């Protein structure tokens, strides 16, 4: 495990698919695991940090055999977007299916951001070093520092681009200090946001969508 912020630890890099790299993140004040791991290689280290009380998935692509293993090892509670339940249920039972925007018992703001998947969710946490926004695959930064939406030409439908654009406009109203995606390119998925720059980052991501979604 690698400590990336005062209260946030990062698991090893996983490559669940060719060309895709991910981490999971343990937020230690509440022992919350965001996203998921691809192996059980660091379960002992997670245990040394207090274990996993709750696990939050950003979308269905993070579901896999480790969900059940994590729940069995740590007796954790699984959270995920209600609209992705049918896909996630093939791997594990979702204890808390989320629908709508609200702040839960861990003080985490649940923000539905459909588009990359029907049940995609972003999470806003008030951490030791500011506001952490976990964007899943809805929004990520490339190695050149440009921000992109999680729209894949040929995989998503044109209507998905419209949906992602609307979700990004919701995110634009936030003021995160640090943004942490699930899938990432480059050396890290943890990015500090300079004051006054967030809306511009989101606008660039929207501009990269098919033209019909930009208006």
CSV table of C-alpha atoms in Angstrom, one decimal, residues 87-200:
chain,number,residue,atom,x,y,z
A,87,UNK,CA,-24.2,-6.5,-13.7
A,88,UNK,CA,-22.6,-6.3,-10.2
A,89,UNK,CA,-24.9,-8.9,-8.8
A,90,UNK,CA,-23.2,-11.7,-10.8
A,91,UNK,CA,-20.2,-11.1,-8.5
A,92,UNK,CA,-21.5,-9.9,-5.1
A,93,UNK,CA,-24.6,-8.6,-3.3
A,94,UNK,CA,-24.8,-4.8,-3.1
A,95,UNK,CA,-25.9,-4.0,0.4
A,96,UNK,CA,-26.5,-0.3,-0.3
A,97,UNK,CA,-27.9,0.5,-3.8
A,98,UNK,CA,-27.7,4.2,-4.3
A,99,UNK,CA,-30.2,6.3,-6.2
A,100,UNK,CA,-30.4,10.1,-6.1
A,101,UNK,CA,-28.0,12.6,-4.6
A,102,UNK,CA,-27.4,12.6,-0.9
A,103,UNK,CA,-24.8,12.5,1.9
A,104,UNK,CA,-24.6,9.1,3.6
A,105,UNK,CA,-23.7,7.9,7.1
A,106,UNK,CA,-20.0,8.1,6.4
A,107,UNK,CA,-20.3,11.8,5.4
A,108,UNK,CA,-19.7,10.9,1.8
A,109,UNK,CA,-21.7,12.8,-0.8
A,110,UNK,CA,-23.2,10.4,-3.4
A,111,UNK,CA,-23.5,12.1,-6.8
A,112,UNK,CA,-25.2,10.1,-9.6
A,113,UNK,CA,-23.2,10.6,-12.9
A,114,UNK,CA,-24.8,8.3,-15.4
A,115,UNK,CA,-23.3,8.0,-18.9
A,116,UNK,CA,-20.2,5.8,-18.7
A,117,UNK,CA,-22.6,3.3,-17.3
A,118,UNK,CA,-26.2,3.7,-16.3
A,119,UNK,CA,-25.3,3.5,-12.6
A,120,UNK,CA,-22.1,5.5,-12.6
A,121,UNK,CA,-21.6,7.4,-9.3
A,122,UNK,CA,-19.0,10.0,-8.1
A,123,UNK,CA,-18.2,10.5,-4.5
A,124,UNK,CA,-17.2,13.7,-2.7
A,125,UNK,CA,-15.3,13.4,0.6
A,126,UNK,CA,-14.1,16.0,3.0
A,127,UNK,CA,-10.6,14.7,3.7
A,128,UNK,CA,-7.6,15.9,5.7
A,129,UNK,CA,-6.2,17.8,2.7
A,130,UNK,CA,-9.4,19.2,1.2
A,131,UNK,CA,-12.3,17.9,-0.9
A,132,UNK,CA,-11.6,14.7,-2.6
A,133,UNK,CA,-13.7,13.8,-5.7
A,134,UNK,CA,-13.7,10.2,-6.8
A,135,UNK,CA,-14.8,10.3,-10.4
A,136,UNK,CA,-14.6,6.6,-11.4
A,137,UNK,CA,-14.4,6.4,-15.2
A,138,UNK,CA,-16.7,9.4,-15.7
A,139,UNK,CA,-13.7,11.8,-15.8
A,140,UNK,CA,-9.9,11.3,-16.0
A,141,UNK,CA,-6.7,13.1,-16.9
A,142,UNK,CA,-4.3,12.0,-19.5
A,143,UNK,CA,-0.5,12.2,-19.1
A,144,UNK,CA,-0.4,15.6,-20.9
A,145,UNK,CA,-2.7,17.1,-18.2
A,146,UNK,CA,-5.9,17.2,-20.3
A,147,UNK,CA,-9.2,16.0,-18.9
A,148,UNK,CA,-11.4,13.6,-20.8
A,149,UNK,CA,-14.9,12.1,-20.3
A,150,UNK,CA,-15.4,8.4,-20.1
A,151,UNK,CA,-17.0,8.1,-23.5
A,152,UNK,CA,-15.6,5.4,-25.8
A,153,UNK,CA,-16.4,5.7,-29.5
A,154,UNK,CA,-17.8,2.5,-30.8
A,155,UNK,CA,-18.7,1.2,-27.4
A,156,UNK,CA,-21.0,3.9,-26.1
A,157,UNK,CA,-24.1,5.1,-28.0
A,158,UNK,CA,-24.6,8.8,-29.0
A,159,UNK,CA,-27.2,9.2,-26.3
A,160,UNK,CA,-24.6,8.2,-23.8
A,161,UNK,CA,-22.5,11.2,-24.7
A,162,UNK,CA,-25.5,13.5,-24.0
A,163,UNK,CA,-25.9,11.8,-20.6
A,164,UNK,CA,-22.2,12.1,-19.7
A,165,UNK,CA,-22.2,15.8,-20.7
A,166,UNK,CA,-25.1,16.4,-18.3
A,167,UNK,CA,-23.2,14.5,-15.6
A,168,UNK,CA,-20.1,16.6,-16.2
A,169,UNK,CA,-22.1,19.8,-15.8
A,170,UNK,CA,-23.1,18.6,-12.4
A,171,UNK,CA,-19.5,17.9,-11.5
A,172,UNK,CA,-18.5,21.4,-12.8
A,173,UNK,CA,-20.5,22.9,-10.0
A,174,UNK,CA,-18.3,21.3,-7.4
A,175,UNK,CA,-15.0,22.7,-6.1
A,176,UNK,CA,-12.7,19.7,-5.5
A,177,UNK,CA,-9.2,20.1,-4.3
A,178,UNK,CA,-8.1,16.7,-5.4
A,179,UNK,CA,-9.6,14.4,-8.1
A,180,UNK,CA,-9.1,10.7,-8.1
A,181,UNK,CA,-10.2,8.6,-11.0
A,182,UNK,CA,-10.5,4.8,-11.2
A,183,UNK,CA,-9.0,4.1,-14.6
A,184,UNK,CA,-6.0,6.3,-15.4
A,185,UNK,CA,-3.2,7.0,-17.8
A,186,UNK,CA,0.3,8.1,-16.8
A,187,UNK,CA,1.9,7.7,-13.4
A,188,UNK,CA,-1.0,8.6,-11.1
A,189,UNK,CA,-4.8,8.9,-10.8
A,190,UNK,CA,-4.5,11.5,-8.0
A,191,UNK,CA,-4.5,15.1,-9.2
A,192,UNK,CA,-4.5,18.3,-7.3
A,193,UNK,CA,-6.7,21.0,-8.8
A,194,UNK,CA,-5.3,24.5,-9.0
A,195,UNK,CA,-7.6,27.3,-7.7
A,196,UNK,CA,-10.0,28.5,-10.4
A,197,UNK,CA,-9.1,25.7,-12.9
A,198,UNK,CA,-11.8,23.1,-12.3
A,199,UNK,CA,-14.6,24.5,-14.5
A,200,UNK,CA,-12.1,24.8,-17.4
